PDB file of C-alpha atoms in Angstrom:
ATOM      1  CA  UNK A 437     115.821 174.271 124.502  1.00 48.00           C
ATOM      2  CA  UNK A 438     116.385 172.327 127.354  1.00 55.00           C
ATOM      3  CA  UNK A 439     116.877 167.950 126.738  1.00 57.00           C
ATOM      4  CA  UNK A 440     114.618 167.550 129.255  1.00 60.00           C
ATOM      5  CA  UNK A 441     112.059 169.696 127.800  1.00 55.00           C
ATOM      6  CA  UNK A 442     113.232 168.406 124.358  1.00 57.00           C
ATOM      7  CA  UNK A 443     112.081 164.996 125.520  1.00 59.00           C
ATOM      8  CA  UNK A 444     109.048 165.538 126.936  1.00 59.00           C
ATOM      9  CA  UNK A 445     107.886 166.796 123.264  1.00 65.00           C
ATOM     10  CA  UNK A 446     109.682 163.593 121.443  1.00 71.00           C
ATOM     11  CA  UNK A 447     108.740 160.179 120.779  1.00 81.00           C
ATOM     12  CA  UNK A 448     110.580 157.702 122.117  1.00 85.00           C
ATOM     13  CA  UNK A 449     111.496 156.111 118.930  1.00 85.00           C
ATOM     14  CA  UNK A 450     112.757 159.331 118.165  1.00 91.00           C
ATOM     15  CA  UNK A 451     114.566 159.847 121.550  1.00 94.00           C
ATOM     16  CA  UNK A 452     116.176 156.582 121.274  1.00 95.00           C
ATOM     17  CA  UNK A 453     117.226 156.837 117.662  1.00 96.00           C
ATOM     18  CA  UNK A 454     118.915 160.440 118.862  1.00 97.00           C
ATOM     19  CA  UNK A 455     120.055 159.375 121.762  1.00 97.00           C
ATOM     20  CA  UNK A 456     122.182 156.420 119.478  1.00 97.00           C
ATOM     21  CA  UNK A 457     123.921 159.486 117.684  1.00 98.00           C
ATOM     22  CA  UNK A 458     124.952 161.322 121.103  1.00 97.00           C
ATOM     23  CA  UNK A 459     125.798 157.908 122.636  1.00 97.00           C
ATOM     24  CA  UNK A 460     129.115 157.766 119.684  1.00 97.00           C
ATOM     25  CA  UNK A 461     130.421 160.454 121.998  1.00 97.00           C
ATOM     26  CA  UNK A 462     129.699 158.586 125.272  1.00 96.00           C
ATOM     27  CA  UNK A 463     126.603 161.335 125.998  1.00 96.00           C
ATOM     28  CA  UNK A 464     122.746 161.006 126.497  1.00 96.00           C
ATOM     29  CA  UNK A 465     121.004 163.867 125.401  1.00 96.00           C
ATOM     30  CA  UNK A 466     119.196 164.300 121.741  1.00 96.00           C
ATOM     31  CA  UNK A 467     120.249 167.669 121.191  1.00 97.00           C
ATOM     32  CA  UNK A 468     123.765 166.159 120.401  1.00 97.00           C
ATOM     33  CA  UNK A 469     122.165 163.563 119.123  1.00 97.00           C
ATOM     34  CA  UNK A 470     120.256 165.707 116.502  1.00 97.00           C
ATOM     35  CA  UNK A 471     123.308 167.940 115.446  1.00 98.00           C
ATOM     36  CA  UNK A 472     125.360 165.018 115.236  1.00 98.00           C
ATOM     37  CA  UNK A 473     122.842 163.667 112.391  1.00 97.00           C
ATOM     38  CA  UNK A 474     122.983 167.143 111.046  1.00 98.00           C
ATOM     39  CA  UNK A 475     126.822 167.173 110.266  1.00 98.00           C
ATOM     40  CA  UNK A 476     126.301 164.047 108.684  1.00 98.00           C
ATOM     41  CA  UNK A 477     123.434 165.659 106.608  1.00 97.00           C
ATOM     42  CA  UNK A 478     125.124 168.817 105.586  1.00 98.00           C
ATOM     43  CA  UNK A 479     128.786 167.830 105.064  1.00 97.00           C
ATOM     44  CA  UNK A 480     128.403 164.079 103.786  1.00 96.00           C
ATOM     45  CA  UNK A 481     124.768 163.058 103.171  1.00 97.00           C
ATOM     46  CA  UNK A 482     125.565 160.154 100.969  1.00 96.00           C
ATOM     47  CA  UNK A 483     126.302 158.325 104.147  1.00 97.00           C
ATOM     48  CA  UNK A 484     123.307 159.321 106.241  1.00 97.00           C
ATOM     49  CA  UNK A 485     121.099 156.701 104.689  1.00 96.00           C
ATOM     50  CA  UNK A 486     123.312 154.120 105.794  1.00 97.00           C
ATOM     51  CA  UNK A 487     123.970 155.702 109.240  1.00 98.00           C
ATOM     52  CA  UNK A 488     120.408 155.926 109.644  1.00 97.00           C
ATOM     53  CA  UNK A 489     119.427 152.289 108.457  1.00 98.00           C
ATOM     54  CA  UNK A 490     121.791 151.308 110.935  1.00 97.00           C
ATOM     55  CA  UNK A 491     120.721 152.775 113.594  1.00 97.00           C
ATOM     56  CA  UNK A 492     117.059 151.500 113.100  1.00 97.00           C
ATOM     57  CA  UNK A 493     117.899 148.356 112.822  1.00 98.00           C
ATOM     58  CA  UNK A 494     119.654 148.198 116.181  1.00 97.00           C
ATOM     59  CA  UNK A 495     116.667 149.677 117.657  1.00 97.00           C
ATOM     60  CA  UNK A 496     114.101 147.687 116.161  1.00 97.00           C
ATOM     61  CA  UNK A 497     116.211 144.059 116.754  1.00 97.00           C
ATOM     62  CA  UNK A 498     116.196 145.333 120.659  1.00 97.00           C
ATOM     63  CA  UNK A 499     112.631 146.084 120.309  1.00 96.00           C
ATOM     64  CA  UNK A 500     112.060 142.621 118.717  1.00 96.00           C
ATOM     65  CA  UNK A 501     114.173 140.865 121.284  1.00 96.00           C
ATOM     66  CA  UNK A 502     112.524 142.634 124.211  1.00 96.00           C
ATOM     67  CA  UNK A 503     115.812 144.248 125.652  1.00 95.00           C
ATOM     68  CA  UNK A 504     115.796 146.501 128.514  1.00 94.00           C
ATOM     69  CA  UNK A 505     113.400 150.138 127.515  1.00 94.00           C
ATOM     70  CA  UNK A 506     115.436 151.802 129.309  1.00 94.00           C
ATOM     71  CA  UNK A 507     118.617 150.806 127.488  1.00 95.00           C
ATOM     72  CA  UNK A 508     116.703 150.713 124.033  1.00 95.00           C
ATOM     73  CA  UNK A 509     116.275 154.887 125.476  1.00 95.00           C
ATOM     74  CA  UNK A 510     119.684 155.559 126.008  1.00 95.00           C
ATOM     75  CA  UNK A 511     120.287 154.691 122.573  1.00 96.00           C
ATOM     76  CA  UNK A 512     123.018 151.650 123.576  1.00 96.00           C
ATOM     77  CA  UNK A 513     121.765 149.658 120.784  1.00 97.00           C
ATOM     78  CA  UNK A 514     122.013 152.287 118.181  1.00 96.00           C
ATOM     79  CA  UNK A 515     124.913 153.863 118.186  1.00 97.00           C
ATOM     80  CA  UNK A 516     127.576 150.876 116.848  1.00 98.00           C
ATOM     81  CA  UNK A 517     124.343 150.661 114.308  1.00 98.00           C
ATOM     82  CA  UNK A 518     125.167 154.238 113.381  1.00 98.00           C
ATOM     83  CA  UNK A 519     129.099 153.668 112.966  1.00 98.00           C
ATOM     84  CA  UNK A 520     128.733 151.002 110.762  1.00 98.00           C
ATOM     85  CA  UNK A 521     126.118 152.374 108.471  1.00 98.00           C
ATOM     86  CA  UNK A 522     128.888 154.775 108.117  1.00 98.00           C
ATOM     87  CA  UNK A 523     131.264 152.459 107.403  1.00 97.00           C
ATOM     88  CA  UNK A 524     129.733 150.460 105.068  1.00 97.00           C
ATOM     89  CA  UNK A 525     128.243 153.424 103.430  1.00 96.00           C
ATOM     90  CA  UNK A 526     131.914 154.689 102.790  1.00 95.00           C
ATOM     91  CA  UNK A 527     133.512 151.807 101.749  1.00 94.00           C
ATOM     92  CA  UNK A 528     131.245 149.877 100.038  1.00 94.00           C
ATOM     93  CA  UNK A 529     129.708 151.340  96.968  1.00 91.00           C
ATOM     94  CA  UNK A 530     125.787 151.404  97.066  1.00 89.00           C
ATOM     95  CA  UNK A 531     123.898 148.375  95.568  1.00 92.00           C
ATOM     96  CA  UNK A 532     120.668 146.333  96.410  1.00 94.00           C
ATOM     97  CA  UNK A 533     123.210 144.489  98.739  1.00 94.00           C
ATOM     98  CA  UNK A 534     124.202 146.968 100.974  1.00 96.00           C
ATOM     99  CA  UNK A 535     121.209 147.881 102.851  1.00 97.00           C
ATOM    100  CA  UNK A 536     120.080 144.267 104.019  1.00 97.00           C
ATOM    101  CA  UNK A 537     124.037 144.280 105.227  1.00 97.00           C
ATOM    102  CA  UNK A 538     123.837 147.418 107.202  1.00 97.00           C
ATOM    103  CA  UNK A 539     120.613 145.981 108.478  1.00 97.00           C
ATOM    104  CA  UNK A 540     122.224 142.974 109.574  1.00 97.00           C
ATOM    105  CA  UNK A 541     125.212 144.206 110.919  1.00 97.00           C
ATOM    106  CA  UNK A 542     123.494 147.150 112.736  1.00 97.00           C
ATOM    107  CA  UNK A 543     121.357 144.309 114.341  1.00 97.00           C
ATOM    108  CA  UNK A 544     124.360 142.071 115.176  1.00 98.00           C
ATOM    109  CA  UNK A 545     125.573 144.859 116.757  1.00 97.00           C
ATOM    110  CA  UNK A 546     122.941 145.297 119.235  1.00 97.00           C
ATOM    111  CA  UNK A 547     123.162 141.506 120.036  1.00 97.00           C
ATOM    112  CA  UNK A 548     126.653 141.801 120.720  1.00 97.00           C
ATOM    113  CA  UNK A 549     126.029 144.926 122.911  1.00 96.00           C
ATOM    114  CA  UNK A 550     123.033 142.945 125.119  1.00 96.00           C
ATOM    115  CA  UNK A 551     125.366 140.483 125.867  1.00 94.00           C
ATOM    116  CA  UNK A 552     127.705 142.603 126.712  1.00 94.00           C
ATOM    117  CA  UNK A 553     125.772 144.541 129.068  1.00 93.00           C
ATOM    118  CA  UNK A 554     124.860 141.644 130.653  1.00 91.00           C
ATOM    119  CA  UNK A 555     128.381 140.631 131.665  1.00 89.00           C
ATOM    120  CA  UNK A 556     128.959 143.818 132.925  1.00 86.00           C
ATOM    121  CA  UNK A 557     126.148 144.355 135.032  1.00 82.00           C
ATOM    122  CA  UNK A 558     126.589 141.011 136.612  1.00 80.00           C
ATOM    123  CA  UNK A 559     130.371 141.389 137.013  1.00 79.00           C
ATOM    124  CA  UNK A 560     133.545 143.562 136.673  1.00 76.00           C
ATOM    125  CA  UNK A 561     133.310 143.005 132.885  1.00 77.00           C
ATOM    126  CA  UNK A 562     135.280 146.027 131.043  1.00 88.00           C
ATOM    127  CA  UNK A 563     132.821 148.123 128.841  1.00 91.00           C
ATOM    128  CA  UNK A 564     132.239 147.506 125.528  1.00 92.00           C
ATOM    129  CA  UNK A 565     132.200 150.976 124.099  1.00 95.00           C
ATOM    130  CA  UNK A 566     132.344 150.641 120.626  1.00 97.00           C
ATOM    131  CA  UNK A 567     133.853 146.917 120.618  1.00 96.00           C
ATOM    132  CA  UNK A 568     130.993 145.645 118.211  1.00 97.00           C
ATOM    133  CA  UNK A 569     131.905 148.157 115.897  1.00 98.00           C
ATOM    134  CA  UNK A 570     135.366 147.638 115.509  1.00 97.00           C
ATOM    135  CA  UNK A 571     135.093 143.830 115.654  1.00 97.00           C
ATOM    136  CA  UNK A 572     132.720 143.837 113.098  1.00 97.00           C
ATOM    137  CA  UNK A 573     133.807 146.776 111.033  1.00 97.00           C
ATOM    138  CA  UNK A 574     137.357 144.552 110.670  1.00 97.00           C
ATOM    139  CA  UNK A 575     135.386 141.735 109.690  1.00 96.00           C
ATOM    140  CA  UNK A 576     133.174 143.485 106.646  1.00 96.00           C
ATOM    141  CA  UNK A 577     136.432 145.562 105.721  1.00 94.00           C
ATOM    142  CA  UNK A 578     138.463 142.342 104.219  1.00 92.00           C
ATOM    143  CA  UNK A 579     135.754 142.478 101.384  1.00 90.00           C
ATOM    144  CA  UNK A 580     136.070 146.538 101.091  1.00 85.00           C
ATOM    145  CA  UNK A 581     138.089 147.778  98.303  1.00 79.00           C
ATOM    146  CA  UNK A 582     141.405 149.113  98.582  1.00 70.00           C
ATOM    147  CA  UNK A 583     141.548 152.131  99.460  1.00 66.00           C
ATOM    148  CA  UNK A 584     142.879 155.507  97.295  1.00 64.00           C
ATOM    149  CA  UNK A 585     146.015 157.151  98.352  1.00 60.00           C
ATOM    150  CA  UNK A 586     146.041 160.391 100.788  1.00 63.00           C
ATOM    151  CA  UNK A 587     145.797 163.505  99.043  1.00 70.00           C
ATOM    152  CA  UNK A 588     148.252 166.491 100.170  1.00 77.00           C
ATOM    153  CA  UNK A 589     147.202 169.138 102.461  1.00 83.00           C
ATOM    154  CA  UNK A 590     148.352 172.232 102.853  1.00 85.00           C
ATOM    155  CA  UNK A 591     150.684 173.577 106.432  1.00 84.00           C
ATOM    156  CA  UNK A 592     148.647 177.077 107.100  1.00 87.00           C
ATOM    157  CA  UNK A 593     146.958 179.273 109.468  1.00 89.00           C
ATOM    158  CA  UNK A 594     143.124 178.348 108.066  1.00 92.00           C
ATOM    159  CA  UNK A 595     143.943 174.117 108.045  1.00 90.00           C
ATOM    160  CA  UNK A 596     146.000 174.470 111.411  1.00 93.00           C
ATOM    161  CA  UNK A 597     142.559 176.158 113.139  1.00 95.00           C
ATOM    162  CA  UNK A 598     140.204 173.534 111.405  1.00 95.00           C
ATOM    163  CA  UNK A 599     142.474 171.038 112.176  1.00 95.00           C
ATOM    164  CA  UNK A 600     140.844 170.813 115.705  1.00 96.00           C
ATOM    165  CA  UNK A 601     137.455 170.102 114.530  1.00 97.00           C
ATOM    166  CA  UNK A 602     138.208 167.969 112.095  1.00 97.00           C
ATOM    167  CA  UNK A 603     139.491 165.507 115.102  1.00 96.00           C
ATOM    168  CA  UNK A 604     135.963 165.497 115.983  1.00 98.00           C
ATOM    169  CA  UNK A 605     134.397 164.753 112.824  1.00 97.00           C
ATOM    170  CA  UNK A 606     136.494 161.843 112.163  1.00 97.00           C
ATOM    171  CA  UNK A 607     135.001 159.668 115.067  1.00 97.00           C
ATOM    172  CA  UNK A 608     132.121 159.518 112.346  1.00 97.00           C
ATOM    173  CA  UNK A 609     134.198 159.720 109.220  1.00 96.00           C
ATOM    174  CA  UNK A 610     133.406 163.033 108.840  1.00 97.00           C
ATOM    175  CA  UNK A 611     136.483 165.233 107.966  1.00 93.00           C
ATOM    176  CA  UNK A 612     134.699 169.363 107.268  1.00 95.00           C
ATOM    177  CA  UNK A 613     135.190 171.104 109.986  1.00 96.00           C
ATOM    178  CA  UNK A 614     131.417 172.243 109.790  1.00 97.00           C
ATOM    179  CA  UNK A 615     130.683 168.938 111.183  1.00 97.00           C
ATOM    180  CA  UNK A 616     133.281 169.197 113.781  1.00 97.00           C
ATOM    181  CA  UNK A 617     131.928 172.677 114.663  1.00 98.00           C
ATOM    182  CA  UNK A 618     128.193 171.034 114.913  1.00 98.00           C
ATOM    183  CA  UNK A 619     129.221 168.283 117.192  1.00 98.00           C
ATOM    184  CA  UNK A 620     130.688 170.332 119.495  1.00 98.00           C
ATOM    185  CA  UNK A 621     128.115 172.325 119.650  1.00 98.00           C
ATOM    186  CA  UNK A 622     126.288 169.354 120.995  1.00 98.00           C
ATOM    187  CA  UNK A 623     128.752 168.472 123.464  1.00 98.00           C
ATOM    188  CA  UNK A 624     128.656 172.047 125.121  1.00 97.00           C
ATOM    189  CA  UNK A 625     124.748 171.241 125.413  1.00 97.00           C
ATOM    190  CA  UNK A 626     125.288 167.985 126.304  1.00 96.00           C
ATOM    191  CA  UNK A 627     128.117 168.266 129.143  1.00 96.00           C
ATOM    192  CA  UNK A 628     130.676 171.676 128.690  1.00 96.00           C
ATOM    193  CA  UNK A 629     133.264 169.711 130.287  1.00 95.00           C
ATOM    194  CA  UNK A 630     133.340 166.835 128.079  1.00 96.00           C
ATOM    195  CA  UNK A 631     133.577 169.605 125.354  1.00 97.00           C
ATOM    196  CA  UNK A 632     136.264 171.002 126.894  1.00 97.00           C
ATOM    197  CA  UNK A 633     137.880 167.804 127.292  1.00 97.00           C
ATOM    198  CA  UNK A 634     136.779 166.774 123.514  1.00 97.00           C
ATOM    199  CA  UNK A 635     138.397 170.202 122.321  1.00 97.00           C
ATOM    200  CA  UNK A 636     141.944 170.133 124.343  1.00 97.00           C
ATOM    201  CA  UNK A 637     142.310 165.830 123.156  1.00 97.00           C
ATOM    202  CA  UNK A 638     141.766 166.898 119.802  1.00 97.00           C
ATOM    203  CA  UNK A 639     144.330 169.499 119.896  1.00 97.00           C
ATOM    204  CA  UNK A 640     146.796 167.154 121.746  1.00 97.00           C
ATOM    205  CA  UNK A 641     146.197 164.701 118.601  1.00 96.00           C
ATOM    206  CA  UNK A 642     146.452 167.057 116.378  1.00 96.00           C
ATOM    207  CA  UNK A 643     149.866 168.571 117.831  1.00 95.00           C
ATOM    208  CA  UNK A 644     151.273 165.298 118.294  1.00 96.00           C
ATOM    209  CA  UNK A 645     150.955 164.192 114.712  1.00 94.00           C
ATOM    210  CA  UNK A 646     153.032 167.441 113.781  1.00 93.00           C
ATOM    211  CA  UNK A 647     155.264 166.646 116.207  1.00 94.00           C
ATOM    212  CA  UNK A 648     156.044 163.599 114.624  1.00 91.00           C
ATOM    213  CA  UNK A 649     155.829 165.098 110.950  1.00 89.00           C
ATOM    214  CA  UNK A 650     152.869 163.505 109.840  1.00 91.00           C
ATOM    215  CA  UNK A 651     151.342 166.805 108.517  1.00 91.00           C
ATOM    216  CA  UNK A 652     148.191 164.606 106.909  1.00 91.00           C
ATOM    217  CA  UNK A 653     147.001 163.003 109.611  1.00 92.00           C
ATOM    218  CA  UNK A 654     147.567 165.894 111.741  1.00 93.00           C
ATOM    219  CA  UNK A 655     145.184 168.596 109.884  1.00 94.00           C
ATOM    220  CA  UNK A 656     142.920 166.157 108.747  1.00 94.00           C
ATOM    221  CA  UNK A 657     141.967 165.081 112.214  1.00 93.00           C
ATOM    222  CA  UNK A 658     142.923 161.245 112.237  1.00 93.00           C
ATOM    223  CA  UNK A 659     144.884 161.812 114.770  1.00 89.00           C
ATOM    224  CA  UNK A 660     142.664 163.114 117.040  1.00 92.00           C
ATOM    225  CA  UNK A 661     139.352 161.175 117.191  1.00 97.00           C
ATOM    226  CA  UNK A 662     140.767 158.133 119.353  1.00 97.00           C
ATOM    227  CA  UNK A 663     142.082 160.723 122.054  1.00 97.00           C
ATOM    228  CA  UNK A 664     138.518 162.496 121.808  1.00 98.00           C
ATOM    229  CA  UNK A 665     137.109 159.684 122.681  1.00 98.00           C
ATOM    230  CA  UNK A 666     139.080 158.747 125.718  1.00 97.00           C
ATOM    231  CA  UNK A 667     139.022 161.895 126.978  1.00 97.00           C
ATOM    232  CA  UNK A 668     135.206 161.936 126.865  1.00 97.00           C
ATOM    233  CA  UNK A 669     134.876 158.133 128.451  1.00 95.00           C
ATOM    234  CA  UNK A 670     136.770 159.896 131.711  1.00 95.00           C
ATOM    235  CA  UNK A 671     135.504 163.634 131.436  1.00 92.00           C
ATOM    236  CA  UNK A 672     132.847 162.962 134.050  1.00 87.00           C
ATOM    237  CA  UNK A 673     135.343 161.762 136.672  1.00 81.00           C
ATOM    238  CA  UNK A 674     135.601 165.009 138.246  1.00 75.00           C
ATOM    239  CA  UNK A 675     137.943 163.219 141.754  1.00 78.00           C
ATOM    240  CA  UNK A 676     140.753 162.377 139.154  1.00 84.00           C
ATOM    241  CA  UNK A 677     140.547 165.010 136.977  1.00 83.00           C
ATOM    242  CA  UNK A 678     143.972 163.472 135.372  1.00 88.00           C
ATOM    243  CA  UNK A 679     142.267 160.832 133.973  1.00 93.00           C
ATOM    244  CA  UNK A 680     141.354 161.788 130.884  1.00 95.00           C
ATOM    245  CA  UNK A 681     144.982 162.833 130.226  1.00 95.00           C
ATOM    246  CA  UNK A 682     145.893 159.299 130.800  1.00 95.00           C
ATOM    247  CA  UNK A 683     142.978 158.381 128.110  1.00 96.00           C
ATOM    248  CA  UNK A 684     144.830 160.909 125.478  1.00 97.00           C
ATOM    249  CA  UNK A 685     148.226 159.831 126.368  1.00 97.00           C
ATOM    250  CA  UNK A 686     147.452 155.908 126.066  1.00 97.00           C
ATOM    251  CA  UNK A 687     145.565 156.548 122.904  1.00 97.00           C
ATOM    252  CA  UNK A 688     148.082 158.398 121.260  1.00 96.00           C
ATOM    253  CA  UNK A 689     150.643 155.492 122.467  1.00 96.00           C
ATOM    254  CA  UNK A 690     148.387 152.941 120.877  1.00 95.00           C
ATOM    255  CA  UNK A 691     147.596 153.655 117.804  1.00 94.00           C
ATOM    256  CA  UNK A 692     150.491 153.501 115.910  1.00 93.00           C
ATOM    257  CA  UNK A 693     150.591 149.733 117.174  1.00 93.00           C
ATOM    258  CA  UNK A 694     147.198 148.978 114.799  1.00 92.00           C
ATOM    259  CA  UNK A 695     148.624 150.538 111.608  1.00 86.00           C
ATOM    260  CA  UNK A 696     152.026 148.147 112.459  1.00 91.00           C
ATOM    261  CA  UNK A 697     149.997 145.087 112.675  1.00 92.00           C
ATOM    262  CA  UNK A 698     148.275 145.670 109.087  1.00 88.00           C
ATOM    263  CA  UNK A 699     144.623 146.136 111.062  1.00 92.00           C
ATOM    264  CA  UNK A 700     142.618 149.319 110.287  1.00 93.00           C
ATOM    265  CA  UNK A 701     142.250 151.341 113.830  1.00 94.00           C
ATOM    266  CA  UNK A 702     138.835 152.281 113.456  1.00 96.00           C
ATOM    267  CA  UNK A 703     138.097 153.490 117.207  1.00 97.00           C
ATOM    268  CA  UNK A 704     140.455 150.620 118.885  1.00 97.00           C
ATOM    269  CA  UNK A 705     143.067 152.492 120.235  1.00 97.00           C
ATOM    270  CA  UNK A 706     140.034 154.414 122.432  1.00 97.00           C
ATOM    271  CA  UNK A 707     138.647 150.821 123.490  1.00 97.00           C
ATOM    272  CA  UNK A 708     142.032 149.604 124.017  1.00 96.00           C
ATOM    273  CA  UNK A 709     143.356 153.074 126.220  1.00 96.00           C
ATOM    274  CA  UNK A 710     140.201 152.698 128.782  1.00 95.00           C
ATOM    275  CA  UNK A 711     140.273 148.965 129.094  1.00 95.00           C
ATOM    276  CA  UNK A 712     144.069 149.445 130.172  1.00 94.00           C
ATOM    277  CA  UNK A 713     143.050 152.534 133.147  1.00 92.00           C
ATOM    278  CA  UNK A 714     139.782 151.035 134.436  1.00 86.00           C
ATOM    279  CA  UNK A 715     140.853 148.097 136.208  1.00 81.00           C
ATOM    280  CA  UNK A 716     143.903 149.938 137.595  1.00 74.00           C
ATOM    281  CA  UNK A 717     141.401 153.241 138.898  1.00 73.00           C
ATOM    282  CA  UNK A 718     138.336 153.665 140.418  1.00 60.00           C
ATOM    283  CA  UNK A 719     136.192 155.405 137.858  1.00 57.00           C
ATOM    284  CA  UNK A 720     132.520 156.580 138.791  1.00 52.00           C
ATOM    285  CA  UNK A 721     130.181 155.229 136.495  1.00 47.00           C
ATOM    286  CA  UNK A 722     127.701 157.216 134.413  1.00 41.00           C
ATOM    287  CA  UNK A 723     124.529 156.255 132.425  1.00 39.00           C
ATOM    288  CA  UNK A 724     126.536 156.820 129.658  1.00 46.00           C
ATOM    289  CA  UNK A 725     129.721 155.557 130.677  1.00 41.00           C
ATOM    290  CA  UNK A 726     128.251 152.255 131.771  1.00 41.00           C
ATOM    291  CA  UNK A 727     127.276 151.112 128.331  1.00 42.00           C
ATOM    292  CA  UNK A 728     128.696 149.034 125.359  1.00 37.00           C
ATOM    293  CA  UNK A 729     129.190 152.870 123.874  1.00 41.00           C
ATOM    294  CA  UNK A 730     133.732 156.104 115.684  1.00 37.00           C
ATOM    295  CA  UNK A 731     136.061 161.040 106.001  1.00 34.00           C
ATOM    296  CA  UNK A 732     139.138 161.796 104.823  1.00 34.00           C
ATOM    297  CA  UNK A 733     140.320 165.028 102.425  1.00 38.00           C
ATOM    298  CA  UNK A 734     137.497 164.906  99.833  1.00 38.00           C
ATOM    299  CA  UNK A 735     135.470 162.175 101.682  1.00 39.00           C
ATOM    300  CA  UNK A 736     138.346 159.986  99.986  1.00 40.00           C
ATOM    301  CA  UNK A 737     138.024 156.379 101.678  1.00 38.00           C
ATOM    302  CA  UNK A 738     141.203 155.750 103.625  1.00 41.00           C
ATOM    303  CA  UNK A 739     141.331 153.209 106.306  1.00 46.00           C
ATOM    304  CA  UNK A 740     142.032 154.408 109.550  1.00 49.00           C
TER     305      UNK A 740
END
């Protein structure tokens, strides 16, 4: 089915909630939106409650603020909502105080993200991406419990091939491949070059992990997500098609430099990588591109 003919049979509270999902991987189309909430539902659904709550609460607090529809449809205020439902859903273990602090933090994200745009729109202010997310998610994380040591995985043929999709799983904490396999699916509807582009910069993480020995990281994906992401943030830029090379290469560069200064990396590296190209390149913008915009072996919590 179409997105355009999937939207003409939505609501727009629906749209907009989808839309949130597909914006974590810099698209705009519910389709990807809906089978990105579906590998949260089938391969870790004790975290869709949370990633739900917080992405209604973005919505609603930009519906209660009166922020830009057409922003509110793109799903710009939703999607750092989403990521730290996740978060909190993961590292915090469910009480009566968890859901009023998703809701809060879901709706301090879309604050942060309206200001944002603002800046942006009004000047050569970098994007946000998902800068409310990682600001906050450091924040709420000095309260999170330490976290349990990485579990061995094994070098062969069947982890080496999920490896891949893993990479794209864990830019929602999600680390079975079935959720990796979903979301690309709804990156091939959404744009097949970004999927192309999400596919090869999860390989490249993946392969340079093993390069440098760290088997872990490398077939359960955490080295992938932040080049996934960068790749996607330049996929559209179809004059310099090198660009999203540059995305991987600085992301792959950057990360280690999070885990060195004790902070968690969450999706920084990403943010980090395209604040260092766009000033220095001419990048076209896109609906999606233009806006503010990320679980171990076992669903173990392990900061990343």
């Amino acid at each position: 089915m179409p997105a355009n003919h999937f939207n003409t049979h939505c609501p727009d509270w629906a749209t907009a909630l989808l839309n949130g999902f597909s914006q974590i991987f810099l698209q705009r189309n519910p389709l990807c939106g809906l089978l990105c909430l579906l590998a949260i539902l089938f391969t870790a659904p004790v975290l869709l409650g949370g990633a739900l709550l917080g992405a209604v609460a973005g919505l609603l607090t930009a519906q209660r603020r009166n922020y830009a529809k057409a922003d509110r449809q793109a799903g710009l205020f939703s999607y750092n909502g989403v990521l730290l439902g996740l978060l909190l859903s993961l590292y915090f273990p469910w009480s009566a105080l968890l859901p009023p602090l998703i809701i809060a933090a879901g709706g301090l994200s879309a604050m942060l993200t309206q200001q944002w745009l603002k800046r942006t729109r009004v000047s050569q202010y970098l994007p946000a991406y998902t800068a409310p997310f990682v600001v906050l998610g450091w924040l709420l994380l000095c309260f999170a419990t330490p976290s349990t040591p990485a579990h061995l995985i094994e070098v062969n043929t069947l982890n080496m091939l999920a490896a891949p999709f893993k990479g794209l799983g864990q830019v929602m904490f999600l680390s079975h491949p079935l959720a990796g396999a979903l979301i690309a699916a709804g990156l091939l509807i959404a744009d097949r070059r970004a999927f192309c582009w999400a596919m090869f910069a999860s390989v490249a993480g993946m392969g340079w992990n093993l390069l440098h020995h760290d088997f872990y990281s490398a077939l359960i994906g955490l080295g992938g997500y932040n080049c996934v992401l960068a790749a996607l943030a330049f996929s559209s830029s179809r004059q310099q098609p090198w660009l999203p090379l540059l995305g991987i290469a600085f992301a792959l560069l950057l990360t280690p430099l999070f885990a060195a200064v004790g902070l968690p990396t969450l999706t920084a590296p990403f943010i980090l990588a395209c604040w260092l190209i766009r000033p220095a390149v001419q990048v076209p913008g896109t609906v999606a591109s233009n806006r503010a915009p990320c679980l171990p072996e076992e669903n173990q919590p392990r900061l990343r």
